[in-house]
Tab-separated table of C-alpha atoms and ligand atoms in Angstrom:
chain	number	residue	atom	x	y	z
V	769	MET	CA	-19.503	28.239	19.505
V	770	PHE	CA	-18.971	31.807	18.304
V	771	ASP	CA	-21.893	34.130	17.642
V	772	LEU	CA	-20.587	36.448	14.946
V	773	ILE	CA	-23.894	36.215	13.112
V	774	PRO	CA	-27.230	34.769	14.269
V	775	GLU	CA	-27.294	30.978	14.062
V	776	THR	CA	-29.259	29.817	11.071
V	777	SER	CA	-29.961	26.681	9.140
V	778	LEU	CA	-28.854	26.453	5.551
V	779	GLY	CA	-30.245	24.260	2.788
V	780	HIS	CA	-27.549	21.904	1.458
V	781	ILE	CA	-27.250	19.592	-1.507
V	782	HIS	CA	-24.045	17.688	-2.132
V	783	ALA	CA	-23.538	16.915	-5.802
V	784	GLU	CA	-20.807	14.505	-6.803
V	785	ARG	CA	-18.528	16.237	-9.283
V	786	ARG	CA	-19.262	14.856	-12.711
V	787	PRO	CA	-16.044	14.465	-14.639
V	788	GLY	CA	-16.160	16.438	-17.873
V	789	ASN	CA	-14.489	19.230	-19.757
V	790	ALA	CA	-17.089	22.013	-19.574
V	791	ALA	CA	-14.572	24.279	-17.805
V	792	GLU	CA	-12.497	24.291	-21.009
V	793	ARG	CA	-15.177	23.582	-23.613
V	794	VAL	CA	-17.635	26.328	-22.688
V	795	LEU	CA	-15.095	28.986	-21.675
V	796	SER	CA	-11.874	28.349	-23.542
V	797	LYS	CA	-8.466	29.502	-22.373
V	798	ASP	CA	-8.315	31.623	-25.532
V	799	ALA	CA	-11.525	33.429	-24.525
V	800	PHE	CA	-10.059	34.195	-21.079
V	801	ASP	CA	-6.757	35.303	-22.654
V	802	ARG	CA	-8.517	37.669	-25.069
V	803	ALA	CA	-10.636	39.236	-22.312
V	804	CYS	CA	-7.658	39.640	-19.969
V	805	ALA	CA	-5.467	41.208	-22.659
V	806	GLU	CA	-8.166	43.750	-23.531
V	807	ILE	CA	-9.512	44.605	-20.075
V	808	THR	CA	-6.082	45.069	-18.528
V	809	ALA	CA	-5.391	47.595	-21.314
V	810	TRP	CA	-8.431	49.746	-20.420
V	811	PRO	CA	-7.560	53.099	-18.868
V	812	GLY	CA	-7.809	52.945	-15.080
V	813	TYR	CA	-7.200	49.188	-14.831
V	814	GLU	CA	-5.943	48.224	-11.393
V	815	LYS	CA	-5.820	44.881	-9.681
V	816	THR	CA	-8.229	44.579	-6.722
V	817	PRO	CA	-6.937	43.374	-3.327
V	818	LEU	CA	-7.135	39.818	-1.987
V	819	HIS	CA	-7.434	40.309	1.782
V	820	ALA	CA	-6.462	37.595	4.255
V	821	LEU	CA	-8.948	37.921	7.130
V	822	ASP	CA	-6.772	36.227	9.731
V	823	ALA	CA	-8.655	37.208	12.878
V	824	LEU	CA	-11.913	36.037	11.330
V	825	ALA	CA	-10.285	32.773	10.207
V	826	THR	CA	-9.127	32.116	13.784
V	827	ALA	CA	-12.561	32.980	15.174
V	828	ILE	CA	-14.378	30.513	12.912
V	829	GLY	CA	-11.720	27.812	13.095
V	830	VAL	CA	-10.275	27.664	9.596
V	831	ASP	CA	-6.710	28.192	8.403
V	832	ALA	CA	-7.441	31.102	6.063
V	833	VAL	CA	-10.251	33.311	4.821
V	834	LEU	CA	-9.216	34.979	1.563
V	835	TYR	CA	-11.549	37.768	0.496
V	836	LYS	CA	-11.211	39.245	-2.997
V	837	HIS	CA	-12.640	42.736	-2.583
V	838	GLU	CA	-14.151	43.985	-5.836
V	839	GLY	CA	-15.456	47.287	-4.485
V	840	ALA	CA	-12.929	49.426	-6.329
V	841	ARG	CA	-13.187	47.754	-9.740
V	842	PHE	CA	-12.913	50.534	-12.349
V	843	GLY	CA	-14.661	52.891	-9.933
V	844	LEU	CA	-17.964	51.063	-10.617
V	845	GLY	CA	-18.326	49.254	-7.323
V	846	SER	CA	-18.439	45.620	-8.405
V	847	PHE	CA	-16.809	42.768	-10.346
V	848	LYS	CA	-19.527	43.254	-12.958
V	849	ALA	CA	-17.441	46.107	-14.379
V	850	LEU	CA	-15.371	43.360	-16.017
V	851	GLY	CA	-18.247	41.642	-17.798
V	852	GLY	CA	-20.900	43.933	-19.261
V	853	ALA	CA	-18.532	46.569	-20.600
V	854	PHE	CA	-16.347	43.943	-22.271
V	855	ALA	CA	-19.370	42.179	-23.792
V	856	ALA	CA	-20.554	45.582	-25.106
V	857	GLN	CA	-17.190	46.145	-26.751
V	858	ARG	CA	-17.365	42.676	-28.363
V	859	VAL	CA	-20.891	43.253	-29.715
V	860	LEU	CA	-19.705	46.544	-31.219
V	861	GLN	CA	-16.631	44.812	-32.663
V	862	ARG	CA	-18.772	42.123	-34.311
V	863	GLU	CA	-21.439	44.512	-35.585
V	864	VAL	CA	-19.032	47.154	-36.935
V	865	SER	CA	-16.996	44.377	-38.618
V	866	LEU	CA	-20.171	43.166	-40.315
V	867	ARG	CA	-21.108	46.639	-41.517
V	868	LYS	CA	-17.580	47.428	-42.748
V	869	GLY	CA	-16.965	44.041	-44.311
V	870	TRP	CA	-13.600	43.531	-42.574
V	871	LYS	CA	-12.490	42.478	-39.104
V	872	VAL	CA	-12.289	45.444	-36.793
V	873	SER	CA	-10.154	44.958	-33.645
V	874	LEU	CA	-11.074	45.496	-30.013
V	875	SER	CA	-8.334	48.109	-29.708
V	876	GLU	CA	-9.875	50.075	-32.592
V	877	ILE	CA	-13.250	50.091	-30.831
V	878	ARG	CA	-11.457	51.128	-27.630
V	879	ALA	CA	-9.649	53.957	-29.424
V	880	GLY	CA	-12.928	55.321	-30.854
V	881	ARG	CA	-11.956	54.746	-34.495
V	882	PHE	CA	-15.528	53.776	-35.369
V	883	ALA	CA	-17.375	56.188	-33.110
V	884	ARG	CA	-19.838	57.137	-35.861
V	885	GLU	CA	-20.812	53.502	-36.447
V	886	CYS	CA	-21.010	52.759	-32.701
V	887	ALA	CA	-23.373	55.702	-32.202
V	888	GLU	CA	-25.909	53.862	-34.377
V	889	ILE	CA	-25.816	50.587	-32.448
V	890	THR	CA	-28.144	50.567	-29.431
V	891	LEU	CA	-27.282	48.102	-26.662
V	892	VAL	CA	-29.884	46.999	-24.122
V	893	SER	CA	-30.085	44.793	-21.060
V	894	ALA	CA	-32.088	43.938	-17.999
V	895	THR	CA	-30.280	44.251	-14.698
V	896	ASP	CA	-30.525	44.341	-10.939
V	897	GLY	CA	-28.013	47.187	-11.037
V	898	ASN	CA	-24.437	46.054	-11.331
V	899	HIS	CA	-24.487	44.525	-14.814
V	900	GLY	CA	-26.398	47.529	-16.141
V	901	ARG	CA	-23.911	49.908	-14.621
V	902	SER	CA	-21.081	48.077	-16.374
V	903	LEU	CA	-22.934	48.072	-19.684
V	904	ALA	CA	-23.824	51.768	-19.379
V	905	TRP	CA	-20.195	52.567	-18.622
V	906	GLY	CA	-19.004	50.538	-21.627
V	907	CYS	CA	-21.559	52.201	-23.921
V	908	LYS	CA	-20.467	55.622	-22.720
V	909	ARG	CA	-16.818	54.842	-23.382
V	910	PHE	CA	-17.444	53.326	-26.810
V	911	GLY	CA	-20.114	55.850	-27.831
V	912	ALA	CA	-23.128	53.527	-28.181
V	913	PRO	CA	-26.659	54.373	-26.960
V	914	CYS	CA	-27.738	52.276	-23.960
V	915	ARG	CA	-31.153	51.227	-22.597
V	916	ILE	CA	-31.402	49.481	-19.243
V	917	TYR	CA	-34.496	47.656	-17.945
V	918	ILE	CA	-34.873	47.397	-14.186
V	919	HIS	CA	-37.473	45.669	-12.045
V	920	ALA	CA	-39.668	47.187	-9.361
V	921	GLU	CA	-37.289	46.419	-6.463
V	922	VAL	CA	-34.052	47.852	-7.888
V	923	SER	CA	-33.135	50.771	-5.637
V	924	GLU	CA	-33.383	54.313	-6.971
V	925	GLY	CA	-29.746	54.861	-5.983
V	926	ARG	CA	-28.680	52.088	-8.354
V	927	ALA	CA	-30.944	53.432	-11.144
V	928	GLU	CA	-29.444	56.885	-10.728
V	929	ALA	CA	-25.909	55.515	-11.026
V	930	MET	CA	-26.821	54.125	-14.473
V	931	ARG	CA	-28.513	57.350	-15.590
V	932	ALA	CA	-25.388	59.232	-14.538
V	933	LEU	CA	-23.487	57.106	-17.064
V	934	GLY	CA	-25.867	58.197	-19.825
V	935	ALA	CA	-28.179	55.167	-19.946
V	936	GLU	CA	-31.901	55.437	-20.454
V	937	VAL	CA	-33.377	53.501	-17.532
V	938	ILE	CA	-36.790	51.846	-17.912
V	939	ARG	CA	-38.409	50.637	-14.689
V	940	ILE	CA	-41.025	47.869	-14.983
V	941	GLU	CA	-43.633	46.592	-12.546
V	942	GLY	CA	-42.557	42.939	-12.445
V	943	ASP	CA	-39.439	41.074	-11.260
V	944	TYR	CA	-35.971	40.542	-12.744
V	945	ASP	CA	-37.087	37.775	-15.088
V	946	ALA	CA	-39.886	39.991	-16.441
V	947	SER	CA	-37.342	42.743	-17.122
V	948	VAL	CA	-35.195	40.258	-19.082
V	949	ALA	CA	-38.232	39.290	-21.179
V	950	LEU	CA	-39.123	42.915	-21.953
V	951	ALA	CA	-35.551	43.842	-22.900
V	952	LYS	CA	-35.516	40.900	-25.328
V	953	GLN	CA	-38.868	41.773	-26.839
V	954	GLU	CA	-38.144	45.469	-27.379
V	955	ALA	CA	-34.703	44.692	-28.825
V	956	GLU	CA	-36.282	42.354	-31.382
V	957	GLU	CA	-38.892	44.940	-32.335
V	958	ASN	CA	-36.383	47.777	-32.757
V	959	GLY	CA	-33.195	46.178	-34.070
V	960	TRP	CA	-31.312	46.766	-30.811
V	961	PHE	CA	-28.714	44.384	-29.386
V	962	VAL	CA	-29.220	42.581	-26.106
V	963	VAL	CA	-26.064	42.409	-24.012
V	964	SER	CA	-27.153	40.055	-21.274
V	965	ASP	CA	-25.132	38.349	-18.569
V	966	THR	CA	-27.397	35.312	-18.784
V	967	SER	CA	-27.731	32.887	-21.692
V	968	TRP	CA	-30.704	31.016	-23.098
V	969	PRO	CA	-31.101	28.612	-26.030
V	970	GLY	CA	-29.888	30.425	-29.151
V	971	TYR	CA	-28.272	33.304	-27.231
V	972	SER	CA	-24.737	32.738	-26.045
V	973	ALA	CA	-22.073	35.133	-27.384
V	974	PRO	CA	-22.494	38.111	-24.970
V	975	PRO	CA	-22.918	35.963	-21.829
V	976	LEU	CA	-19.759	34.056	-22.800
V	977	ASP	CA	-17.916	37.362	-23.184
V	978	VAL	CA	-19.294	38.507	-19.812
V	979	MET	CA	-18.025	35.350	-18.105
V	980	SER	CA	-14.639	35.545	-19.819
V	981	GLY	CA	-14.326	39.122	-18.540
V	982	TYR	CA	-14.746	37.797	-14.991
V	983	GLY	CA	-11.604	35.741	-15.699
V	984	VAL	CA	-9.515	38.848	-14.996
V	985	MET	CA	-10.509	38.531	-11.359
V	986	THR	CA	-9.648	34.821	-11.228
V	987	ARG	CA	-6.242	35.385	-12.820
V	988	GLU	CA	-5.420	38.094	-10.312
V	989	ILE	CA	-6.348	35.717	-7.483
V	990	CYS	CA	-4.299	32.846	-8.905
V	991	ASP	CA	-1.306	35.140	-9.378
V	992	ASP	CA	-1.556	36.179	-5.710
V	993	LEU	CA	-1.695	32.626	-4.316
V	994	ALA	CA	1.244	30.233	-4.233
V	995	THR	CA	-1.033	27.260	-3.522
V	996	PRO	CA	-4.710	26.678	-4.325
V	997	PRO	CA	-7.297	27.213	-1.583
V	998	SER	CA	-9.226	24.161	-0.374
V	999	HIS	CA	-12.669	25.701	-0.958
V	1000	VAL	CA	-14.262	28.553	-2.850
V	1001	PHE	CA	-17.695	29.831	-1.797
V	1002	LEU	CA	-19.370	31.526	-4.756
V	1003	GLN	CA	-22.650	33.376	-4.565
V	1004	GLY	CA	-25.053	32.730	-7.428
V	1005	GLY	CA	-27.549	34.870	-9.278
V	1006	VAL	CA	-27.841	33.422	-12.790
V	1007	GLY	CA	-24.562	31.570	-12.151
V	1008	GLY	CA	-22.244	33.557	-14.440
V	1009	LEU	CA	-19.897	34.701	-11.701
V	1010	ALA	CA	-19.656	31.217	-10.198
V	1011	ALA	CA	-19.172	29.488	-13.558
V	1012	GLY	CA	-16.599	32.001	-14.772
V	1013	VAL	CA	-14.558	31.699	-11.593
V	1014	ALA	CA	-14.909	27.902	-11.314
V	1015	ALA	CA	-13.784	27.460	-14.926
V	1016	GLY	CA	-10.810	29.783	-14.448
V	1017	LEU	CA	-9.732	27.984	-11.267
V	1018	ARG	CA	-10.013	24.568	-12.940
V	1019	GLN	CA	-7.963	25.754	-15.920
V	1020	ARG	CA	-5.247	27.084	-13.630
V	1021	TRP	CA	-5.088	24.351	-10.987
V	1022	GLY	CA	-6.571	21.243	-12.630
V	1023	GLU	CA	-7.281	18.478	-10.099
V	1024	LYS	CA	-5.920	20.701	-7.294
V	1025	ALA	CA	-8.634	23.325	-7.909
V	1026	PRO	CA	-10.708	24.129	-4.790
V	1027	ARG	CA	-14.007	22.494	-3.879
V	1028	VAL	CA	-16.728	24.745	-5.316
V	1029	VAL	CA	-19.609	25.650	-2.988
V	1030	ILE	CA	-22.485	27.638	-4.496
V	1031	VAL	CA	-24.437	29.978	-2.207
V	1032	GLU	CA	-27.859	31.446	-3.033
V	1033	PRO	CA	-30.596	33.301	-1.183
V	1034	ASP	CA	-33.315	30.855	-0.160
V	1035	ARG	CA	-35.788	33.169	-1.935
V	1036	ALA	CA	-34.082	32.784	-5.325
V	1037	ALA	CA	-32.352	29.414	-5.379
V	1038	CYS	CA	-32.439	28.434	-9.045
V	1039	LEU	CA	-29.005	26.783	-9.056
V	1040	PHE	CA	-29.857	24.808	-5.904
V	1041	GLU	CA	-33.053	23.634	-7.571
V	1042	SER	CA	-31.131	22.819	-10.760
V	1043	ALA	CA	-28.762	20.669	-8.693
V	1044	ARG	CA	-31.723	18.894	-7.116
V	1045	ARG	CA	-33.306	18.154	-10.487
V	1046	GLY	CA	-30.089	17.513	-12.391
V	1047	GLU	CA	-30.943	20.089	-15.068
V	1048	ALA	CA	-31.246	23.873	-15.420
V	1049	THR	CA	-34.434	24.734	-13.540
V	1050	THR	CA	-36.357	27.979	-13.120
V	1051	VAL	CA	-37.912	28.894	-9.773
V	1052	ALA	CA	-40.592	31.482	-9.034
V	1053	ILE	CA	-39.450	34.383	-6.868
V	1054	GLU	CA	-42.234	35.010	-4.394
V	1055	GLU	CA	-40.505	37.581	-2.251
V	1056	GLU	CA	-37.457	39.709	-3.089
V	1057	THR	CA	-34.283	38.999	-1.142
V	1058	ILE	CA	-32.078	41.706	0.369
V	1059	MET	CA	-29.316	40.239	-1.833
V	1060	ALA	CA	-30.501	42.210	-4.877
V	1061	GLY	CA	-27.752	40.976	-7.196
V	1062	LEU	CA	-28.649	37.353	-6.490
V	1063	SER	CA	-32.387	37.694	-7.053
V	1064	CYS	CA	-32.617	35.568	-10.203
V	1065	GLY	CA	-35.143	32.784	-10.803
V	1066	GLU	CA	-33.719	31.478	-14.063
V	1067	PRO	CA	-30.183	30.118	-14.334
V	1068	SER	CA	-27.921	30.897	-17.256
V	1069	GLU	CA	-27.838	27.771	-19.461
V	1070	LEU	CA	-24.124	28.088	-20.170
V	1071	ALA	CA	-23.259	28.775	-16.565
V	1072	TRP	CA	-25.238	25.725	-15.525
V	1073	GLU	CA	-23.334	23.554	-18.036
V	1074	ILE	CA	-20.126	24.447	-16.190
V	1075	LEU	CA	-21.536	24.318	-12.659
V	1076	ALA	CA	-23.192	20.932	-13.217
V	1077	GLU	CA	-19.656	19.559	-13.562
V	1078	GLU	CA	-17.685	21.858	-11.307
V	1079	ALA	CA	-19.805	22.545	-8.216
V	1080	SER	CA	-19.722	20.056	-5.350
V	1081	ASP	CA	-22.190	21.717	-3.021
V	1082	PHE	CA	-25.169	24.050	-3.180
V	1083	LEU	CA	-26.311	26.071	-0.172
V	1084	THR	CA	-29.314	28.298	0.437
V	1085	LEU	CA	-29.117	31.177	2.869
V	1086	PRO	CA	-31.844	33.224	4.585
V	1087	ASP	CA	-31.701	37.034	4.466
V	1088	ALA	CA	-31.251	37.349	8.236
V	1089	THR	CA	-27.483	36.762	8.240
V	1090	ILE	CA	-26.639	39.360	5.593
V	1091	ALA	CA	-26.776	42.638	7.530
V	1092	PRO	CA	-24.749	41.195	10.461
V	1093	THR	CA	-22.122	39.970	7.990
V	1094	VAL	CA	-21.908	43.401	6.310
V	1095	ARG	CA	-21.367	44.899	9.777
V	1096	LEU	CA	-18.766	42.271	10.669
V	1097	LEU	CA	-16.665	43.282	7.641
V	1098	ALA	CA	-17.072	46.995	8.328
V	1099	ARG	CA	-16.202	46.616	12.030
V	1100	PRO	CA	-13.711	43.775	11.791
V	1101	LEU	CA	-12.117	41.530	14.377
V	1102	GLY	CA	-8.513	42.097	15.474
V	1103	ASN	CA	-6.305	43.613	12.812
V	1104	ASP	CA	-8.431	42.512	9.867
V	1105	PRO	CA	-8.958	45.292	7.318
V	1106	VAL	CA	-12.116	47.392	7.318
V	1107	ILE	CA	-14.162	46.375	4.266
V	1108	GLU	CA	-17.291	48.120	3.048
V	1109	ALA	CA	-19.330	45.527	1.193
V	1110	GLY	CA	-22.763	45.318	-0.412
V	1111	GLU	CA	-25.510	42.841	0.458
V	1112	SER	CA	-24.758	40.431	-2.401
V	1113	ALA	CA	-21.011	40.506	-1.783
V	1114	VAL	CA	-21.192	38.900	1.632
V	1115	ALA	CA	-23.395	35.900	0.790
V	1116	GLY	CA	-20.417	33.550	0.470
V	1117	LEU	CA	-18.839	34.730	3.717
V	1118	SER	CA	-22.158	34.605	5.520
V	1119	ALA	CA	-22.677	31.000	4.414
V	1120	LEU	CA	-19.134	30.071	5.474
V	1121	ILE	CA	-19.636	31.472	8.974
V	1122	ALA	CA	-23.055	29.819	9.275
V	1123	ALA	CA	-21.557	26.517	8.116
V	1124	ARG	CA	-18.806	26.761	10.762
V	1125	GLN	CA	-21.494	27.284	13.410
V	1126	ASN	CA	-22.942	23.903	12.458
V	1127	GLU	CA	-20.787	20.841	13.017
V	1128	ALA	CA	-22.711	18.516	10.744
V	1129	LEU	CA	-22.695	20.984	7.862
V	1130	SER	CA	-18.993	21.735	8.336
V	1131	LYS	CA	-18.303	18.024	8.134
V	1132	ALA	CA	-20.475	17.600	5.047
V	1133	LEU	CA	-18.609	20.437	3.333
V	1134	GLY	CA	-15.195	19.118	4.397
V	1135	LEU	CA	-14.478	22.290	6.394
V	1136	ASP	CA	-12.024	22.080	9.288
V	1137	GLU	CA	-9.086	23.884	10.915
V	1138	SER	CA	-6.918	23.252	7.859
V	1139	SER	CA	-9.355	24.762	5.319
V	1140	ARG	CA	-8.296	27.757	3.252
V	1141	VAL	CA	-11.420	29.363	1.901
V	1142	LEU	CA	-11.586	31.773	-1.010
V	1143	LEU	CA	-14.487	34.252	-1.177
V	1144	ILE	CA	-15.416	36.732	-3.856
V	1145	GLY	CA	-16.469	40.025	-2.287
V	1146	SER	CA	-18.356	40.796	-5.448
V	1147	GLU	CA	-19.422	44.360	-4.653
V	1148	GLY	CA	-18.501	47.296	-2.483
V	1149	VAL	CA	-21.026	49.926	-1.513
V	1150	THR	CA	-23.176	50.190	-4.648
V	1151	ASP	CA	-25.973	51.999	-2.800
V	1152	ARG	CA	-24.789	54.223	0.057
V	1153	ALA	CA	-28.291	54.672	1.533
V	1154	ILE	CA	-28.775	50.895	1.862
V	1155	PHE	CA	-25.314	50.464	3.366
V	1156	ASP	CA	-25.882	53.252	5.900
V	1157	ALA	CA	-29.229	51.744	6.902
V	1158	ILE	CA	-27.564	48.342	7.459
V	1159	MET	CA	-24.833	49.926	9.561
V	1160	GLU	CA	-27.362	51.745	11.719
V	1161	GLU	CA	-29.411	48.589	12.410
V	1162	ARG	CA	-28.520	46.549	15.484
V	1163	ASP	CA	-28.007	42.797	15.328
V	1164	ALA	CA	-31.113	40.924	16.391
V	1165	ALA	CA	-30.674	39.599	19.922
E	1606	PLP	C1	-22.697	41.932	-6.395
E	1606	PLP	C2	-23.092	40.721	-7.135
E	1606	PLP	N1	-22.638	39.542	-6.730
E	1606	PLP	C3	-22.964	38.406	-7.362
E	1606	PLP	C4	-23.796	38.421	-8.467
E	1606	PLP	C5	-24.160	37.130	-9.111
E	1606	PLP	O1	-23.670	36.997	-10.417
E	1606	PLP	P1	-24.386	36.036	-11.445
E	1606	PLP	O2	-25.730	36.595	-11.752
E	1606	PLP	O3	-23.462	36.018	-12.614
E	1606	PLP	O4	-24.514	34.695	-10.789
E	1606	PLP	C6	-24.300	39.638	-8.922
E	1606	PLP	C7	-25.181	39.693	-10.076
E	1606	PLP	O5	-25.702	40.722	-10.438
E	1606	PLP	C8	-23.938	40.821	-8.243
E	1606	PLP	O6	-24.381	42.017	-8.640
């Protein structure tokens, strides 16, 4: 057995796929089309690379490891650039249309035709960093004031990146879920608009726009691949990334779409727990995980609707494998490309390697030498100080 990362045991639940149409019903093809048409027209749009990590694939005994590296997305460091900024633009479109009494287009908001109106519409959100950065960037481009609520553990580097984009950043004492609650409450009191990447009963339009924005990434992947992969490992926070990608893959490849494996930190496994209970379930976060972007105790209702049908397996992962996996990408095997990735980006890859170190788990997940596994490298280096510290650490013996 190879020892690329320390051997570890993962939690695993296999959930039979429930046949249904959530992948089309919740996130329609039209919603994906609209988001793709708009986002690909933004200045600076460039497709991100899908790297084939061949030496790594050989080392862990699979046919292919395909790593979509989102580090360069719009210069913001993560796939989240696609979601929050687009949802901000859609809120402004809806609100300006209401105030004007006619339907304003996304391209008019993009072109700054209603800058005066946008300047009076305050957008707010809670974040662990990446969603807030996307929202702050969108607000800056469209001229709307932005307030971002962060929890106690969000790094100062990530807070600073949002301030640099003009957002007012409010740090609270509690955890991510407490920051979501405060953002909601203050928005209600002040007539501000919440642009969240997670949905709850009665709140669905922005999270749907966020997830349809992620469809740009899925379309780029599908355009790059002649045949579907056998598996996709998707890391979960509230589940928006996983649901958006799973829905896009199902729409493109139908019954040939890859087996969907959800990966979460064992300290914040709300989707795992939802799978166990058969319904969206909130868990208490007792200790923060190093995977800051995945530290969510409450799943997105809409994301769960899709994942309940689309995901076949749910895994939980301890923190210990993350730093070694970041180092493995940065100091790659053979001729594999050098990739600088953040802690949340490598969760899927880390779980894949750990699963290949364990025969029984590999078998349960249907992984073997013929598997072609797609991974979403959801962030690059979003906090240089954290990355440098990880690179300086040595792997535990
Ligand atoms: C880098 C990164 N990866 C994955 C995720 C998970 O996305 P979601 O919360 O939509 O499940 C996040 C969320 O913030 C993130 O920042």
